[in-house]
Short mmCIF file of C-alpha atoms in Angstrom, two decimals:
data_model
loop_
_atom_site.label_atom_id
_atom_site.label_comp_id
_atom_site.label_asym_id
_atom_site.label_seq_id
_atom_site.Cartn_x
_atom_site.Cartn_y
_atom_site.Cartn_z
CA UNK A 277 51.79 -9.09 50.39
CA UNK A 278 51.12 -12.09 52.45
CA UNK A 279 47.10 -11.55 51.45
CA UNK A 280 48.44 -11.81 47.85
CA UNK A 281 50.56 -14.78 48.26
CA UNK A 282 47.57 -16.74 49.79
CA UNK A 283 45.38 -15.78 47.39
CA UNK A 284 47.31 -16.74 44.88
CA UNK A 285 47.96 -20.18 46.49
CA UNK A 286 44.02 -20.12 46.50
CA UNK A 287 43.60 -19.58 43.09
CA UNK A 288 46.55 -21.80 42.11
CA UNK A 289 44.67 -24.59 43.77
CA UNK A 290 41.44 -23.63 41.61
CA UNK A 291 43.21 -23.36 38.68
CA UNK A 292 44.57 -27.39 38.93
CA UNK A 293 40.84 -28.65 40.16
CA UNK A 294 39.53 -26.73 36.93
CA UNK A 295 41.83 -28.85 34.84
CA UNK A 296 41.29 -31.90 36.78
CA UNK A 297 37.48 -31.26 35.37
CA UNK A 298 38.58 -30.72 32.03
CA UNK A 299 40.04 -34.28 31.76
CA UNK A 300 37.72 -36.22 33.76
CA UNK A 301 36.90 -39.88 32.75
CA UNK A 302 34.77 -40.52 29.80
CA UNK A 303 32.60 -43.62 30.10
CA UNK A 304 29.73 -45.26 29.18
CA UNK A 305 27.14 -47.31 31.18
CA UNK A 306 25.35 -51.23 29.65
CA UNK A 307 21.80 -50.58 29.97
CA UNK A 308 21.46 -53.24 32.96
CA UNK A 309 24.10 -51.74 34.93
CA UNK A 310 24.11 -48.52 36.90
CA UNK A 311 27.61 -47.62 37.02
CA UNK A 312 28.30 -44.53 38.58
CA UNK A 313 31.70 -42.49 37.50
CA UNK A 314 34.54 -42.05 39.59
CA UNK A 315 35.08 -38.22 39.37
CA UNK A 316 32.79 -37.20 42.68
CA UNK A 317 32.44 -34.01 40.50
CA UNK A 318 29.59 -31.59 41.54
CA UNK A 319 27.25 -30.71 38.18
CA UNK A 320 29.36 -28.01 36.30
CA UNK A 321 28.08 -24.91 34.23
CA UNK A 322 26.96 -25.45 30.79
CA UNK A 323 29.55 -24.68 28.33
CA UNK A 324 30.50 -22.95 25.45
CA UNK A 325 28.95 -24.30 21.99
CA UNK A 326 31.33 -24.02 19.72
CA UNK A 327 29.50 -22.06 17.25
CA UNK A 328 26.36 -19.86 16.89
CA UNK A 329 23.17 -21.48 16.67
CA UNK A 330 22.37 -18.30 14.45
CA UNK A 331 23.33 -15.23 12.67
CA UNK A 332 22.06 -12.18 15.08
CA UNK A 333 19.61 -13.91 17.10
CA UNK A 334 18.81 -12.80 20.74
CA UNK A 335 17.57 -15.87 21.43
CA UNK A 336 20.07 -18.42 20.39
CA UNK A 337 23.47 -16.17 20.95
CA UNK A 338 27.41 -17.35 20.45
CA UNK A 339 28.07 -18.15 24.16
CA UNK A 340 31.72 -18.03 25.61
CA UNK A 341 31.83 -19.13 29.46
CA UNK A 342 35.13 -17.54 31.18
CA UNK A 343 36.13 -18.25 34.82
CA UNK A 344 38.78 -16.58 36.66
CA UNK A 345 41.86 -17.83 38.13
CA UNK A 346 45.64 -18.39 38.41
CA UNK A 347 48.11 -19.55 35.67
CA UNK A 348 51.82 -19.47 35.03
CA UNK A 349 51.75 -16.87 38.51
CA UNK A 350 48.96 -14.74 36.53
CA UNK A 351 45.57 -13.76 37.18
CA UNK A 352 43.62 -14.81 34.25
CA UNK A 353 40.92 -15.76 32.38
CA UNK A 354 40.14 -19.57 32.12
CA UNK A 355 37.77 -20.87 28.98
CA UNK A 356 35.35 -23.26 29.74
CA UNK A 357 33.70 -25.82 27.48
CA UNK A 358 34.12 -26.31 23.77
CA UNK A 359 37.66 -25.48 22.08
CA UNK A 360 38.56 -22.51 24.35
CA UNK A 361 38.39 -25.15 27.13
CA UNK A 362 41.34 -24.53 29.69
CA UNK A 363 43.25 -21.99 27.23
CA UNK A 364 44.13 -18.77 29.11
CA UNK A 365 42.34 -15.57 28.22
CA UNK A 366 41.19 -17.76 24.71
CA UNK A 367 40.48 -15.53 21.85
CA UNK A 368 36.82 -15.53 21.49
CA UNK A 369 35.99 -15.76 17.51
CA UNK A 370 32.46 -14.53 16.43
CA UNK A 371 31.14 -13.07 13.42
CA UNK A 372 29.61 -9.82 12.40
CA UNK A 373 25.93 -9.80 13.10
CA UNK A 374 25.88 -12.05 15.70
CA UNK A 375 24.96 -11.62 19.59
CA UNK A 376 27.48 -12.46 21.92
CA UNK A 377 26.75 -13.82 25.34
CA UNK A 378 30.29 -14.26 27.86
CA UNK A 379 29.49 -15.87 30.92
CA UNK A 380 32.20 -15.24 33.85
CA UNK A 381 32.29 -17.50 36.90
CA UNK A 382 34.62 -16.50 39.95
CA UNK A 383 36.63 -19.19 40.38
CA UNK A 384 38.98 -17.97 43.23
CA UNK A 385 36.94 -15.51 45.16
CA UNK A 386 38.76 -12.07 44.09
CA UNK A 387 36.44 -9.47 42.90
CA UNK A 388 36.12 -9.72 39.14
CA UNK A 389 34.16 -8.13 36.55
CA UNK A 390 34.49 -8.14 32.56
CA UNK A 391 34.45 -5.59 30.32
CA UNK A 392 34.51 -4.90 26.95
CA UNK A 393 34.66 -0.93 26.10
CA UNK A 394 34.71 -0.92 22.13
CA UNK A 395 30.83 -2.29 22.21
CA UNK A 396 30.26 -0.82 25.89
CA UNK A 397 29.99 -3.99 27.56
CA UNK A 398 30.17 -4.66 31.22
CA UNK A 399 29.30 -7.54 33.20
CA UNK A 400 27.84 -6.90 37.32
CA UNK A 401 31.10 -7.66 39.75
CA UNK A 402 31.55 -11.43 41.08
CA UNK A 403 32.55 -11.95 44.81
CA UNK A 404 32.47 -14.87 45.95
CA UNK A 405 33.85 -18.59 44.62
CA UNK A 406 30.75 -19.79 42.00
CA UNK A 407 29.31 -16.26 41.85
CA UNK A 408 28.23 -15.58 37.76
CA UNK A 409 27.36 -12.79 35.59
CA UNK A 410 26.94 -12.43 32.26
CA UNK A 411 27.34 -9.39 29.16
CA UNK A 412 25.95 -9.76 25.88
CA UNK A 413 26.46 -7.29 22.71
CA UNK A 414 25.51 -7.32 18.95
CA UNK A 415 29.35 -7.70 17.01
CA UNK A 416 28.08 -5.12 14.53
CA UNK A 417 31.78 -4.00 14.12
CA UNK A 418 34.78 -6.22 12.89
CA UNK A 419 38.34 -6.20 14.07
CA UNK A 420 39.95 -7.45 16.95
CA UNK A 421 38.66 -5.83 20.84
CA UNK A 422 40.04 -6.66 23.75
CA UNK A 423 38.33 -7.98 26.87
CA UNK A 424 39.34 -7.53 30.40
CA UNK A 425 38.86 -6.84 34.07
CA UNK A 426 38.56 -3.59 35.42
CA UNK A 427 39.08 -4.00 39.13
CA UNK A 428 42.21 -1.97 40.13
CA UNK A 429 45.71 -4.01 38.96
CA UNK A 430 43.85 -6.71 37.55
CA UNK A 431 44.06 -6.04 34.14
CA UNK A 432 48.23 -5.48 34.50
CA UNK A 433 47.94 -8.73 36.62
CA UNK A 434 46.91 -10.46 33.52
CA UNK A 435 43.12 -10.51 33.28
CA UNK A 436 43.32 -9.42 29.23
CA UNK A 437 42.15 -11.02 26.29
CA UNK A 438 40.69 -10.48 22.91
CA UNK A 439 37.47 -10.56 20.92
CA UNK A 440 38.35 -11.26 16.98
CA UNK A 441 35.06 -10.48 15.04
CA UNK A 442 35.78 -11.84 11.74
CA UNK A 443 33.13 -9.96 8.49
CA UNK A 444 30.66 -12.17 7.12
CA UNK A 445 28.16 -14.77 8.26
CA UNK A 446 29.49 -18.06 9.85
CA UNK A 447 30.20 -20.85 7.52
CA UNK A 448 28.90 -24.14 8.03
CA UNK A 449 30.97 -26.29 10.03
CA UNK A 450 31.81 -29.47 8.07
CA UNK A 451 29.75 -32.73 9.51
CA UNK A 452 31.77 -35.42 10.93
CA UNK A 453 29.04 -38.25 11.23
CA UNK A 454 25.49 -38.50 9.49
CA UNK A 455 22.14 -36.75 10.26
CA UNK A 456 19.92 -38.20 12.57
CA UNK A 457 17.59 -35.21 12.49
CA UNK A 458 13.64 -35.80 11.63
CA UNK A 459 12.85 -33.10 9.54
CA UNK A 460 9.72 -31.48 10.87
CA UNK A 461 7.70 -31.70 7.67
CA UNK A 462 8.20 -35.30 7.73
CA UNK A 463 4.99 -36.44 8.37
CA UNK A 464 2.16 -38.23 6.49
CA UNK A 465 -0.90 -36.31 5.16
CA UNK A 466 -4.52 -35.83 6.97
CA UNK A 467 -6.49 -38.85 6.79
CA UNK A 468 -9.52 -37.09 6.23
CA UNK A 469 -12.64 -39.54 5.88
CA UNK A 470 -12.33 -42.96 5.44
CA UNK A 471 -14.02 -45.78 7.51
CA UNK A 472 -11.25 -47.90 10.21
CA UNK A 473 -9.03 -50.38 8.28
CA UNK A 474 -5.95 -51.96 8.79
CA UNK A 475 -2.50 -49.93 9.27
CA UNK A 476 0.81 -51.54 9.04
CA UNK A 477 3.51 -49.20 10.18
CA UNK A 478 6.84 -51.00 10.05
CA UNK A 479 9.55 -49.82 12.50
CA UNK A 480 13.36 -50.51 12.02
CA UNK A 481 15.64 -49.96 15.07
CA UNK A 482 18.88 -49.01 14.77
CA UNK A 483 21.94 -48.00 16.56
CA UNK A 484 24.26 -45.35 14.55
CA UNK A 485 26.74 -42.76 15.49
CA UNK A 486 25.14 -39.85 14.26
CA UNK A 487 25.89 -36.10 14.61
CA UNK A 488 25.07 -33.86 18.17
CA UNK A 489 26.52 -30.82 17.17
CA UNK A 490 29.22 -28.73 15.43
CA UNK A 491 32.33 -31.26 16.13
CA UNK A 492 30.41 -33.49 18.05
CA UNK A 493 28.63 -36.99 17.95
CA UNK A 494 26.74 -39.89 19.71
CA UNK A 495 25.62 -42.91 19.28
CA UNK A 496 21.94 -42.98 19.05
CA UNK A 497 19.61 -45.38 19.62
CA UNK A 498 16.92 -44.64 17.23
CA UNK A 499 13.32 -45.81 15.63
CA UNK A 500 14.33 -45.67 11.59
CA UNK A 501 17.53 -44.23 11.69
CA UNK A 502 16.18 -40.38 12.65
CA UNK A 503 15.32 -38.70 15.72
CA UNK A 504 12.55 -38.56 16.43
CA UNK A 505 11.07 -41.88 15.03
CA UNK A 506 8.50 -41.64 12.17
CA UNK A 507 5.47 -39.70 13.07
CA UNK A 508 2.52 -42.91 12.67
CA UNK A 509 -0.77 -41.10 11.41
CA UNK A 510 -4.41 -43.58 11.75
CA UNK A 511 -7.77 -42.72 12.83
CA UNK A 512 -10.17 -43.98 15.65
CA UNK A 513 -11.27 -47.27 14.97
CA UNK A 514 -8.26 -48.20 13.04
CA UNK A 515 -6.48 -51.79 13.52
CA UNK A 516 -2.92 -51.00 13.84
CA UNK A 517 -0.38 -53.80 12.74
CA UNK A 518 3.21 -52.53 14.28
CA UNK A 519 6.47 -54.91 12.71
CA UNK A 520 9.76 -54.07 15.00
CA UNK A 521 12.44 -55.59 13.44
CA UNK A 522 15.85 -54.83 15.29
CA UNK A 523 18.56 -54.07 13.09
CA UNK A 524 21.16 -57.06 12.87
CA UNK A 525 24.05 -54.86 13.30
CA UNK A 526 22.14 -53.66 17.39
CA UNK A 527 23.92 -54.60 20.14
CA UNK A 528 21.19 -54.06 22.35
CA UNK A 529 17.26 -55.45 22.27
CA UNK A 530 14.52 -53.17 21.66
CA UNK A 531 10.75 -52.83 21.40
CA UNK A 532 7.96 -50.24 21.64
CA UNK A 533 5.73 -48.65 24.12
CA UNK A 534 2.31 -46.92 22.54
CA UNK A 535 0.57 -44.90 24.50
CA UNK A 536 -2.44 -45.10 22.33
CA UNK A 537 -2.44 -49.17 22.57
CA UNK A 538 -4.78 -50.66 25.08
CA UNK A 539 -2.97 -53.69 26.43
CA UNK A 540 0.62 -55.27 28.03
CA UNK A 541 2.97 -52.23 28.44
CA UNK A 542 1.74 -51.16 24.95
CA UNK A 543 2.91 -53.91 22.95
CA UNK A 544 6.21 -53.78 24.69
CA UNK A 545 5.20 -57.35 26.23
CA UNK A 546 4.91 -58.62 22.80
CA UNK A 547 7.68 -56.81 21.31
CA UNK A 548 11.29 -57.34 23.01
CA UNK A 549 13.33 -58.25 19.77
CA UNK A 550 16.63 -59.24 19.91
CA UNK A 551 19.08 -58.33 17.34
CA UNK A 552 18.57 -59.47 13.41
CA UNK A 553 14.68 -60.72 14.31
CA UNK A 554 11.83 -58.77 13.59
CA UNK A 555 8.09 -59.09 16.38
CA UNK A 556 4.70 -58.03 15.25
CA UNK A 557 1.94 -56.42 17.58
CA UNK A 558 -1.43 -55.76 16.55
CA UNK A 559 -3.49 -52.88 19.02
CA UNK A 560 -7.37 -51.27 17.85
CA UNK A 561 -6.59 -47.21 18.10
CA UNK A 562 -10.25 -46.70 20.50
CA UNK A 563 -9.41 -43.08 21.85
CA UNK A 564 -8.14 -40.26 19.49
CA UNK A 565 -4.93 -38.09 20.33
CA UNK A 566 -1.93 -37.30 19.52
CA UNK A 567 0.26 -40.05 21.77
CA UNK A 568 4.15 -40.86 22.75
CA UNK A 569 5.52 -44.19 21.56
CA UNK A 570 9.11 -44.64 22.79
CA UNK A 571 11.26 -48.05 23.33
CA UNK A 572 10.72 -50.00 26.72
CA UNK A 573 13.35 -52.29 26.83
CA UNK A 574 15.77 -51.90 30.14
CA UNK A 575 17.11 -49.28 31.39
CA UNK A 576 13.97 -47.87 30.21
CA UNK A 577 15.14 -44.08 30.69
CA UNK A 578 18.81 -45.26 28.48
CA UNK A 579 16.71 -46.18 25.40
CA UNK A 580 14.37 -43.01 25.42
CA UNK A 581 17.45 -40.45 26.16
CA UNK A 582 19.82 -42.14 23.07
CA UNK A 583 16.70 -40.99 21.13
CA UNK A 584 14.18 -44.02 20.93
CA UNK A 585 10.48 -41.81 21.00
CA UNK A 586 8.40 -40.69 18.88
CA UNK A 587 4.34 -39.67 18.45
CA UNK A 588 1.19 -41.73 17.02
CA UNK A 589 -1.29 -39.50 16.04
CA UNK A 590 -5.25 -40.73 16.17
CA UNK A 591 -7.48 -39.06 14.26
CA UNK A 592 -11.00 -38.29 15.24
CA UNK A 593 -13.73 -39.31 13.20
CA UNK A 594 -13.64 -36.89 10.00
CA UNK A 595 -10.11 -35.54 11.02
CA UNK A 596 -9.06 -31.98 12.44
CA UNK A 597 -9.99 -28.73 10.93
CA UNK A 598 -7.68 -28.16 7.75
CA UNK A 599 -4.67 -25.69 8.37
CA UNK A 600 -1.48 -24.79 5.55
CA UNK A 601 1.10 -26.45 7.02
CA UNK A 602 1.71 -29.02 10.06
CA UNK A 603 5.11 -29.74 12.19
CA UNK A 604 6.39 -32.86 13.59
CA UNK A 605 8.69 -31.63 16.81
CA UNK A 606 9.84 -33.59 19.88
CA UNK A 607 12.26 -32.60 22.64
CA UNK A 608 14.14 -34.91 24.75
CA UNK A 609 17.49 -34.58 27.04
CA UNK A 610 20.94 -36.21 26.85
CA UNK A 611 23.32 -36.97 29.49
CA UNK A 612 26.38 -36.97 28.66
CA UNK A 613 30.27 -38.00 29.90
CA UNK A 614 31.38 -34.53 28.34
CA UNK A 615 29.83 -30.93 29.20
CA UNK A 616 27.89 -29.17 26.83
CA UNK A 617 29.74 -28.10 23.84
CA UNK A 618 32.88 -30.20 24.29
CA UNK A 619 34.32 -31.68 20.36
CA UNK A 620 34.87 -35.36 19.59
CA UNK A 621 32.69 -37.97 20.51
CA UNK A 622 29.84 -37.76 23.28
CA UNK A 623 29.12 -40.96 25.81
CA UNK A 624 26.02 -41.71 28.04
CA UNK A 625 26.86 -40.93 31.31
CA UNK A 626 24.16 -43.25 33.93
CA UNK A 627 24.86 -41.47 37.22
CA UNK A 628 23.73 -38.07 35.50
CA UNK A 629 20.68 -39.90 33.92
CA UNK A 630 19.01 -41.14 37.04
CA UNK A 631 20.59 -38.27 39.13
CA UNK A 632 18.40 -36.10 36.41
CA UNK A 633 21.31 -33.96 35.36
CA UNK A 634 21.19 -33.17 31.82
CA UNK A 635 23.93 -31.84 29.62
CA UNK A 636 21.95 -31.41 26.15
CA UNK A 637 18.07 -30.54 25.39
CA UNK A 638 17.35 -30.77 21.99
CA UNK A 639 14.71 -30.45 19.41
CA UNK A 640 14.75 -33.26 17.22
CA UNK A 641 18.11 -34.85 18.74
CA UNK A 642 20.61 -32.27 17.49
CA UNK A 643 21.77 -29.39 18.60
CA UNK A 644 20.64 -26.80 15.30
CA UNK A 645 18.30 -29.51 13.99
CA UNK A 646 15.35 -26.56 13.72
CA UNK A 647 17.45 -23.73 13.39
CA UNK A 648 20.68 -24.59 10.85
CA UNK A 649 19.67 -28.09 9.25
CA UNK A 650 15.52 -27.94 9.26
CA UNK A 651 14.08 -24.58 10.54
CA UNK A 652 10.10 -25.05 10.08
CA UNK A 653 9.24 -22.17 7.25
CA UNK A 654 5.44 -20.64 6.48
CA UNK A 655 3.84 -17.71 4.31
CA UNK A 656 1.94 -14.99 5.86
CA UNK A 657 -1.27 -15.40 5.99
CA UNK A 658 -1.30 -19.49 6.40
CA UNK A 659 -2.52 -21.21 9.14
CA UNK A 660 0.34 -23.92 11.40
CA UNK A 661 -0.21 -26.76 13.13
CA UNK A 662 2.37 -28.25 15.33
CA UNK A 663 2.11 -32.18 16.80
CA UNK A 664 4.75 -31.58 20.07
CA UNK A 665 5.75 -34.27 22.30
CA UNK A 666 8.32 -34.04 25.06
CA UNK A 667 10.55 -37.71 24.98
CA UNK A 668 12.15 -37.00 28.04
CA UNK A 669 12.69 -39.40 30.10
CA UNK A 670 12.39 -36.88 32.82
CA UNK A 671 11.59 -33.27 32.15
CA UNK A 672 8.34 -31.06 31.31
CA UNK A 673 8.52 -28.41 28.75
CA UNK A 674 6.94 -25.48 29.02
CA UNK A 675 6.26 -24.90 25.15
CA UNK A 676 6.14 -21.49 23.51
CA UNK A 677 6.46 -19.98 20.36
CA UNK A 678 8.25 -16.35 20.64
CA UNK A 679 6.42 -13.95 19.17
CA UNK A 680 3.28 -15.70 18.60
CA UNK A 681 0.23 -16.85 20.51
CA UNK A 682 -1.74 -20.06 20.25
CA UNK A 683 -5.26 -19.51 18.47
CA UNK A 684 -5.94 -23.22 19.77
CA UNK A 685 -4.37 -25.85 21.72
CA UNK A 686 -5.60 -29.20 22.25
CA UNK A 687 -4.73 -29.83 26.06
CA UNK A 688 -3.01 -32.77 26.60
CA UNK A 689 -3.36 -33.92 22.80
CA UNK A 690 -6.97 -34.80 24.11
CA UNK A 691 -8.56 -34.24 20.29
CA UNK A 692 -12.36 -35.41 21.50
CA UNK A 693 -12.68 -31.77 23.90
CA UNK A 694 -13.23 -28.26 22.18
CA UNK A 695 -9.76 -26.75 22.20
CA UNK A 696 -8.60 -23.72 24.04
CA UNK A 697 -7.53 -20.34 22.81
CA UNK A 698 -5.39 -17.57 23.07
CA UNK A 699 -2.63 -19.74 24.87
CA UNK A 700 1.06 -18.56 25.21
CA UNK A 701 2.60 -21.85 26.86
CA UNK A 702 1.72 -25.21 27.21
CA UNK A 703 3.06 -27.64 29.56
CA UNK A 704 3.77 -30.73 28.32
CA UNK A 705 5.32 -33.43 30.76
CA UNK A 706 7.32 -36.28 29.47
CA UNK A 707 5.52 -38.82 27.71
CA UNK A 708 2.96 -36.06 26.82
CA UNK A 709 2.34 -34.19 23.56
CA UNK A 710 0.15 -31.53 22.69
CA UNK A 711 -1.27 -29.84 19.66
CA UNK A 712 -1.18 -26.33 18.85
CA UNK A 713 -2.37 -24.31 15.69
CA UNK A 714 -1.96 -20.33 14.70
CA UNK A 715 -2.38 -17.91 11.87
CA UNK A 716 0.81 -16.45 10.53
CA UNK A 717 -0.42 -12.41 10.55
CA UNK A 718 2.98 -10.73 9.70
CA UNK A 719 6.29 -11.96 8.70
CA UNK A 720 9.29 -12.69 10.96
CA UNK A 721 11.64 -15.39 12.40
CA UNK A 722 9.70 -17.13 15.37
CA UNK A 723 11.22 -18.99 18.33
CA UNK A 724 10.41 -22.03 19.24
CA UNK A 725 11.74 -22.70 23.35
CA UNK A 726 11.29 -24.43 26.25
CA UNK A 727 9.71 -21.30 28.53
CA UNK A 728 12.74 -22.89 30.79
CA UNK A 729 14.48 -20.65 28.99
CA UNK A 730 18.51 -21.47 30.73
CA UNK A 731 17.82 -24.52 28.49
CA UNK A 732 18.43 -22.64 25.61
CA UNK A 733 21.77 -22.45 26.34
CA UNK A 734 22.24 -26.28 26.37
CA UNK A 735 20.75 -26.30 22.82
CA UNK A 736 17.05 -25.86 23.03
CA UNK A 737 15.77 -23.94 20.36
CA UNK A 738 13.71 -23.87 17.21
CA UNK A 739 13.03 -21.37 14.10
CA UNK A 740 9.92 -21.06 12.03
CA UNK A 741 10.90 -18.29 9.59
CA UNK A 742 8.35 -16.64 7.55
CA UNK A 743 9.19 -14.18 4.89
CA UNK A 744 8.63 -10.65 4.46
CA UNK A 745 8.77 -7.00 5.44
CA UNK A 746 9.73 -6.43 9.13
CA UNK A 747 7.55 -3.94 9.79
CA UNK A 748 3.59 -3.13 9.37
CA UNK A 749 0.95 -2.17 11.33
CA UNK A 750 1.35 -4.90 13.88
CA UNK A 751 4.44 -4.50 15.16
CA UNK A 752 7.11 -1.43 14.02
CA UNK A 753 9.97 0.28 14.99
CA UNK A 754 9.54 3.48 16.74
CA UNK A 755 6.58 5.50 17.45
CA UNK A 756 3.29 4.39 17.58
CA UNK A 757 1.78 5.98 13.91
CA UNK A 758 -1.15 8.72 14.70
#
């Protein structure tokens, strides 16, 4: 008895930090001022998004994260992140089809385990205080199942709650600030060949609260009003003319790095605009690649993370080799006040930006923006191109297309070296871009990750979905056929 009453002091004590977490301090930092919050919070878990990034999909599963604890003199079942945050032993609402993912974290040092017997799901036991483990299952049944611990007493103690699996696909969750996505086809045609001339490209930065997620927003700092900015498209020898204006409505300046310019920070020398005024830089494109252009105005790493990147493709002389279909697809981090997957409105956190702790990775700038709003989509039998640049600030991707291999990639977007083939990753750092191109030999929905994969479950993932049968000669159910 007295083992029990500690514990459950223990636990009681765990319980009241955990909501202390839940309500920490939302703020947001000036770009000249490193202000560090006042929670002394260690990094937490990623949380629960609050819906799936798609219907059945291994790769991008509904995640619920679950730590146990104390509450009202119970053992229990704690939500964390998104709308089951803090609720005891939450219902967990999915949909038929999809694959379920429930993390558990031991958050009082008991032995726990979850279990969930209608879809013969069981999670490894949990010891120790921060131990994890995880269960997934395809909800190919609907009704309401019940989840719980089976450690001796446990269950009767409290640790009980239930799965509702409701028939049907998910509906679309209603948006609650605009787009900021860059759809990936947005990009101009292949030059082909023509001899250099002058390019204007005229950039517009502006500041908007724009969509993160299901329930969530941000305000985004961005080149055009999408994220990524527009994807600029000139050839070697080309004279590039770049007007920046700065939206009048900005609080903040701006201006523009190019890594393909030749010169003072890029043009960023020539191009710190305050708001309502517009700078012009001119640069000669002498090296062809595929190059990052992002906004280097202090702090630096604040305008790239609120979404202020995107790529400047050179063209060699005569162009690349023709393909069916090319991609324009960035990925970049937030840091956020809020974990991962919590509703309402999102704020820059500075400590976790230059401590390097991110709480989103995205494709695009949303979470979704390549599987719900703009998955990339080919025909079997065409060829794909995809221009990939990692925004950062601060982390490499290890780029990779499930289910597919690279026929060529252009290492470090250097376009004036023979590419290489038969590639299944490429490491891109940030400020880097690559180019990769494949033939589409069967039909079938295509991931596109980070080979980091954990960052999947902070939003990091991609679809290019090509229609047709499931099964052929490459790749079958069953048996091979003799």
């Amino acid at each position: 008895m007295r083992m029990w009453n500690a514990l459950l002091f223990v636990a009681t004590l765990v319980g009241c930090a955990h909501q202390a977490w839940a309500q920490q301090h939302s703020h947001s930092a000036q770009p000249m001022v490193a202000q560090a919050p006042q929670t002394g919070v260690p990094p937490q878990p990623s949380a629960s998004p609050p819906a799936a990034m798609a219907h059945g999909d291994m790769h991008a599963p509904t995640i619920f994260t679950l730590r146990s604890g104390i509450a009202q003199g119970r053992m229990v079942y704690l939500g964390v992140g998104g709308e089951i945050d803090g609720k005891v032993n939450p219902m967990l609402v999915v949909h038929e089809g999809e694959v379920v993912q429930i993390n558990l974290i031991n958050g009082e040092g008991a032995e726990h385990d979850i279990v969930v017997d209608q879809y013969a799901a069981r999670s490894d036991r949990v010891l120790g205080i921060g131990a994890s483990s995880t269960l997934a299952f395809t909800a190919d049944k609907t009704g309401e199942f019940i989840y719980f611990c089976s450690i001796a007493g446990h269950r009767e103690a409290g640790m009980e709650g239930r799965i509702q699996v409701t028939p049907g696909a998910r509906a679309t969750v209603a948006t609650i600030a605009p787009e900021i996505v860059r759809d990936p086809t947005d990009l101009p045609a292949p030059i082909r060949a023509r001899p250099p001339q002058i390019v204007r490209v005229d950039l517009e930065t502006v500041e908007l609260k724009g969509q993160l997620d299901d329930k969530t927003s941000y305000n985004f700092w961005t080149f055009n009003g999408k994220v990524p900015g527009p994807f600029v498209r000139v050839r070697v020898g080309d004279t590039v003319e770049v007007h920046l204006k700065n939206d009048e409505t900005s609080l903040m300046y701006h201006s523009v790095d190019f890594h393909a310019a030749t010169g003072p920070g890029g043009g960023a020398e020539f191009t710190q605009t305050e708001p309502g005024q517009e700078k012009v830089v001119t640069f000669r494109a002498l090296v062809p690649g595929l190059f990052v252009y992002h906004c280097a105005t202090p702090s630096v790493p604040h305008h790239i993370t609120n979404g202020m990147y995107g790529l400047i493709l050179v063209e060699p002389e005569g162009g690349l080799p023709q393909v069916d279909r090319e991609f324009y697809v960035m990925q970049g981090e937030l840091y956020t006040a809020k974990r991962f997957g919590m509703p309402g409105h999102q704020e820059m956190d500075y400590e976790k930006l230059i401590s390097e702790r991110p709480e989103y990775f995205l494709f695009n700038g949303a979470v979704g923006a390549l599987t719900k709003s703009h998955p990339l989509r080919a025909r079997p039998g065409e060829t794909v191109r995809i221009f990939f640049g990692v925004g950062g600030p601060n982390f490499t991707s290890s780029f990779h297309v499930i289910g597919e291999i690279f026929d060529h990639v252009y290492e470090g977007a250097s376009l004036g070296a023979m590419p290489i083939t038969g590639v299944q990753t490429v490491s891109v750092p940030p400020g880097g871009a690559t180019v990769v191109d494949f033939k589409i030999a069967r039909p079938g929905r295509y991931v596109l990750v980070d080979h980091a994969l954990s960052r999947i479950e902070r939003g990091l993932a991609g679809y290019l979905l090509v229609d047709g049968p499931a099964d052929d000669d490459l790749m079958h159910s069953g048996l091979a056929k003799r």
